[in-house]
Coordinates of C-alpha atoms and ligand atoms in Angstrom, one line a residue:
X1 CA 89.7 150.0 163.6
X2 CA 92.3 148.9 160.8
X3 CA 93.0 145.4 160.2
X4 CA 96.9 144.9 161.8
X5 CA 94.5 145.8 165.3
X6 CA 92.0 143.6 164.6
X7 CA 94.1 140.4 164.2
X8 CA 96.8 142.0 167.0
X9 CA 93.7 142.4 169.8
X10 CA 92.7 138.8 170.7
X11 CA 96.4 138.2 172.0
X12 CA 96.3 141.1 173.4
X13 CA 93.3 140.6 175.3
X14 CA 93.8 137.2 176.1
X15 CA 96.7 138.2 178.1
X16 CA 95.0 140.8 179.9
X17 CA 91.8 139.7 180.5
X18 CA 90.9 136.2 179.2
X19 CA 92.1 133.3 179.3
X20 CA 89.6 131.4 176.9
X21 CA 91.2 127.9 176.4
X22 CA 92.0 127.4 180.4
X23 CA 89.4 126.5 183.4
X24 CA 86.4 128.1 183.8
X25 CA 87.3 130.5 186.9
X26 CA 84.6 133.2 188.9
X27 CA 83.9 134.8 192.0
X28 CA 82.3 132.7 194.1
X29 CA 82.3 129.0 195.5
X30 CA 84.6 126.8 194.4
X31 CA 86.3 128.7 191.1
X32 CA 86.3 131.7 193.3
X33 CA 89.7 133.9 194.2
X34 CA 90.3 131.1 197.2
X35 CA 90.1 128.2 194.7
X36 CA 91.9 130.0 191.6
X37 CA 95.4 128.2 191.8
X38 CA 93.1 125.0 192.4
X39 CA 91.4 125.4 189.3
X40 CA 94.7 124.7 186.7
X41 CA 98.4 124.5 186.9
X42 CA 98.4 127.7 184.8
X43 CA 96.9 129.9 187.7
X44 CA 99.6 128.8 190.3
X45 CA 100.5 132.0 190.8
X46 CA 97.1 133.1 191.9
X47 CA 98.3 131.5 195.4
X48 CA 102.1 131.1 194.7
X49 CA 102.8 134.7 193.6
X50 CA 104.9 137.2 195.4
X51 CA 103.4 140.5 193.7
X52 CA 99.5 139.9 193.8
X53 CA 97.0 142.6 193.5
X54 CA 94.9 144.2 194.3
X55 CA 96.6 145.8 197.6
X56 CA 95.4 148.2 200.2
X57 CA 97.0 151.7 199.6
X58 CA 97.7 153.4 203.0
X59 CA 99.0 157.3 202.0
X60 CA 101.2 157.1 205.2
X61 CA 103.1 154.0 204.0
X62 CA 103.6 155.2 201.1
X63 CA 105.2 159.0 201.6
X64 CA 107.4 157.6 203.6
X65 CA 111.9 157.5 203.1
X66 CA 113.1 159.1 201.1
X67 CA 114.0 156.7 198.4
X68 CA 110.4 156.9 197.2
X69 CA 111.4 160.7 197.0
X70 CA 113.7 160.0 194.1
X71 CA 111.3 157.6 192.4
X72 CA 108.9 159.9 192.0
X73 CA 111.6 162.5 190.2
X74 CA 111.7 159.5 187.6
X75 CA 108.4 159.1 186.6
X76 CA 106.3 160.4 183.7
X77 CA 103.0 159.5 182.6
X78 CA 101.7 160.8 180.0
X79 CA 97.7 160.6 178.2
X80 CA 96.7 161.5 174.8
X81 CA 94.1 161.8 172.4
X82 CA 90.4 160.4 171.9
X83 CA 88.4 157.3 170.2
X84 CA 86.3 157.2 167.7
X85 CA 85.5 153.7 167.3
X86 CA 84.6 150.8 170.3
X87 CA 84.1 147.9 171.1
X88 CA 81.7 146.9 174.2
X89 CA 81.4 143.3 175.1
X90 CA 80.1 141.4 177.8
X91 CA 82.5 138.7 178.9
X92 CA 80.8 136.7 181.8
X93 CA 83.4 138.6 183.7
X94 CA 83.2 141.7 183.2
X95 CA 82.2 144.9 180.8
X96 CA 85.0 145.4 178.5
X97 CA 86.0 148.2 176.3
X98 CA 88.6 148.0 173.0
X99 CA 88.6 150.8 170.9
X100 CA 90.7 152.7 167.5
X101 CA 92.4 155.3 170.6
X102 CA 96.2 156.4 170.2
X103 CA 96.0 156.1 173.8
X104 CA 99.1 155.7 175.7
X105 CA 101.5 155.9 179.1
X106 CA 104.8 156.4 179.7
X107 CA 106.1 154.9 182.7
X108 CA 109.8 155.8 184.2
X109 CA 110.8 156.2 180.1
X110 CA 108.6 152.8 178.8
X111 CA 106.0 153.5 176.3
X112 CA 102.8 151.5 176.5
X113 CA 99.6 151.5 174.5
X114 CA 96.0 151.1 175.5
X115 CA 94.5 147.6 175.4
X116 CA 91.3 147.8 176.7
X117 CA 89.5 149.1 179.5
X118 CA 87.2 147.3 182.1
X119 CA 85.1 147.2 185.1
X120 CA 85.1 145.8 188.8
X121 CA 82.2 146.2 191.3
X122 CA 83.1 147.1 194.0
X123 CA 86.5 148.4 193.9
X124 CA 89.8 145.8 194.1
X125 CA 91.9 148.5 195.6
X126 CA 91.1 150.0 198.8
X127 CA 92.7 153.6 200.2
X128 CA 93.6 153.4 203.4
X129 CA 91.1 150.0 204.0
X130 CA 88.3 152.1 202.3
X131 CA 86.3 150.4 199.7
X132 CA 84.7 151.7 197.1
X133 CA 81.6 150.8 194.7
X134 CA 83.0 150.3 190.9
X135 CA 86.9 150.5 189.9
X136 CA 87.7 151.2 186.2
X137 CA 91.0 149.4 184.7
X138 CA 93.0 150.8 181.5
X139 CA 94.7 147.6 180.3
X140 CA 98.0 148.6 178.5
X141 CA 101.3 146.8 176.8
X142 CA 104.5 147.2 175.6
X143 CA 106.0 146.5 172.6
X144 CA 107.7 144.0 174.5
X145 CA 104.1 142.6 175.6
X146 CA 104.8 144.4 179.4
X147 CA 101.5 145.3 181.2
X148 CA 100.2 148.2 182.5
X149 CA 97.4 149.1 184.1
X150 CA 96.0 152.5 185.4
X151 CA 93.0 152.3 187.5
X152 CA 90.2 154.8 188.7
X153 CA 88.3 154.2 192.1
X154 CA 84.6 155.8 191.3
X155 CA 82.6 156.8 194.1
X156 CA 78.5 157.6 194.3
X157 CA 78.5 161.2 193.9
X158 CA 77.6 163.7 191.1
X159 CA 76.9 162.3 187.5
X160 CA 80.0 162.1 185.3
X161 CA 79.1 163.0 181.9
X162 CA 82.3 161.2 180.2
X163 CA 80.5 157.4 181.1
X164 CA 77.3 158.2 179.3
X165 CA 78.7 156.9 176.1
X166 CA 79.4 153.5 178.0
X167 CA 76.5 153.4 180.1
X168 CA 74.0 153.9 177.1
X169 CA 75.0 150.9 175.6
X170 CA 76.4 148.6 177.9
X171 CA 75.4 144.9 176.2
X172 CA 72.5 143.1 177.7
X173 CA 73.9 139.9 178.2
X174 CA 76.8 137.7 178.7
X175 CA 78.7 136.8 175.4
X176 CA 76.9 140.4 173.6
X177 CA 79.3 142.2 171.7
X178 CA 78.2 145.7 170.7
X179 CA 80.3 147.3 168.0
X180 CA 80.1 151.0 167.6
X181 CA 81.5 152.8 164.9
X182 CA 80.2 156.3 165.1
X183 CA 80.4 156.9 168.9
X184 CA 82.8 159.2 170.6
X185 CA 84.5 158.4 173.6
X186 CA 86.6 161.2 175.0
X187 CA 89.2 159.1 177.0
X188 CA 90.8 162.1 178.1
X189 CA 87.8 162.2 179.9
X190 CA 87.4 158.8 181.1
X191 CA 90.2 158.7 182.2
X192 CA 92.2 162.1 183.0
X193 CA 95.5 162.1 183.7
X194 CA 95.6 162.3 187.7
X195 CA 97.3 164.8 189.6
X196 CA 97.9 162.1 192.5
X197 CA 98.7 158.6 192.4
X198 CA 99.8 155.5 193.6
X199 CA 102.5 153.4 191.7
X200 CA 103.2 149.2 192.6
X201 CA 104.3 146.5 191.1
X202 CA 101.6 144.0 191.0
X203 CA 99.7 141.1 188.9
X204 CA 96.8 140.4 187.1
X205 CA 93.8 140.7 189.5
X206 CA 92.3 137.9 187.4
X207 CA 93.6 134.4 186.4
X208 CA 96.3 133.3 185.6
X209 CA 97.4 136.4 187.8
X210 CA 100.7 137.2 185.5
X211 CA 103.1 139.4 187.5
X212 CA 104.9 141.9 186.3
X213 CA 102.5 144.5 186.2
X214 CA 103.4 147.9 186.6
X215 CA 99.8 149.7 188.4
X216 CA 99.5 153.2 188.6
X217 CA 96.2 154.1 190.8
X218 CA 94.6 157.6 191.2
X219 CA 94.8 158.8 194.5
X220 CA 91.9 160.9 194.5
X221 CA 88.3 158.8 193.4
X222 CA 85.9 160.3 190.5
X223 CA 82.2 160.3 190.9
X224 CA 79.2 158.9 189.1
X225 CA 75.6 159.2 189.9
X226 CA 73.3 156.5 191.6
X227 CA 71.6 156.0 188.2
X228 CA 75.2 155.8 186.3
X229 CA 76.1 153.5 189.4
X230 CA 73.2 151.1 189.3
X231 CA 73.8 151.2 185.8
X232 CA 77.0 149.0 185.9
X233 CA 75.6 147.0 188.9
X234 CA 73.2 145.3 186.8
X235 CA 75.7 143.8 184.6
X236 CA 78.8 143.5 187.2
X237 CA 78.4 141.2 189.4
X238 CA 80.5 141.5 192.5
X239 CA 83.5 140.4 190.0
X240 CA 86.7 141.7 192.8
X241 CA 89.5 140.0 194.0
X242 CA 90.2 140.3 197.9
X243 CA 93.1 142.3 199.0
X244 CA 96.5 140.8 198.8
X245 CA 99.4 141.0 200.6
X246 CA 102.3 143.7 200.2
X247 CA 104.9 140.9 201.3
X248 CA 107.6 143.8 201.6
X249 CA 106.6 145.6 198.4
X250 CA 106.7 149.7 198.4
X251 CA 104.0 151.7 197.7
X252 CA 105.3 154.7 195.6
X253 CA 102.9 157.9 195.7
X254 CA 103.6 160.5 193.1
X255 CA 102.3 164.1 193.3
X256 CA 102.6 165.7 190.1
X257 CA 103.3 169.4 191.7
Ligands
ZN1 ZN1 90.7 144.5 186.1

């Protein structure tokens, strides 16, 4: 990892992810999701905000008028290339990944690069009210510090090879930071461009719940193995927002033939 990302990421991250010098914040009692907007006059948009996520995404909403149609003709996204170098820390949160990938998106003609990439057990987003048992964000920004995120519902199934770099060394404990220089992470992978998926705009799912997030979610869940599954169970603690509501929002769902 040079040095100009090095001093760039903690800004980066605390934007995405955590928000270090505010109130302590979790997932239960009273600094749980009910109690965010409670917590400090920075998180009012955890109860005040129009454009909250996660949402249910419901196919049938979603396909239909024929505005949504021409939305789709618009949009381009776009993967590339592989890591060589990552980061793996355990935030009291979640299990977060930075690494050294020219990973990027282009959405409707705006260019964003990777941040870092992240964990929730069980799912935030639900398809079509389903639920499912890990959900995988890829945090991305702007040059003009916009957010992106592109998420992956995982779903107990067959073993999925491209995790067992993150699985076999997934930090013990909260606060450990493992630094690996010499592991490869194909994020191709990880996270393959999907044929199917949903587009909204949304927020943060975490405090201070910034809107303005553009999400792009794959329509059609990966696997993982009970072993891989339990895996990220014993570090992730049911760390998910409850659904939030659409308040008129459209759901766009993009097919990419
Ligand atoms: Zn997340």
């Amino acid at each position: 990892m040079d040095v100009m990302k090095l001093l760039l990421l903690p800004t980066a991250l605390a934007a995405a992810c955590q928000p270090a010098s505010d109130a302590e914040w979790g997932y239960a009692g009273t600094a749980g999701p009910q109690h965010w907007a409670e917590l400090s006059p920075a998180y009012a948009l955890c109860r005040e905000g129009r454009e909250q996520s996660p949402v249910d995404l419901a196919r049938t909403d979603a396909v239909a008028g024929p505005r949504i149609e021409r939305r789709i003709g618009s949009t381009v996204l776009s993967l590339e290339e592989r890591a060589s170098v990552m980061d793996l820390v355990d935030n009291g949160h979640t299990i977060q990944i930075t690494n050294d990938a020219a990973l990027s998106m282009d959405i409707g003609g705006e260019h964003f690069e990777f941040v870092q990439a992240h964990f929730h057990a069980p799912s935030e987003h639900t398809l079509d009210g389903k639920r499912f048992p890990l959900e995988a964000h890829f945090v991305h920004q702007s040059a003009a510090g916009r957010l992106a995120v592109a998420a992956i519902l995982l779903e107990e199934g067959a073993h999925n090879a491209a995790l067992d770099p993150i699985i076999g060394h997934l930090p013990s404990a909260t606060g450990e930071r493992r630094h690996l220089e010499d592991l490869e992470l194909d994020m191709d992978a990880v996270q393959p461009l999907p044929e199917r998926y949903f587009r909204y705009a949304g927020s943060l799912t975490t405090p201070p719940c910034t809107e303005g997030v553009k999400w792009v979610v794959a329509a059609q869940p990966r696997s993982l193995s009970a072993e891989q599954l339990a895996a990220f169970r014993s570090r992730l603690h049911h760390n998910s927002r409850p659904i939030q509501p659409l308040l008129g929002r459209e759901i766009g769902f993009v097919a990419s033939q």
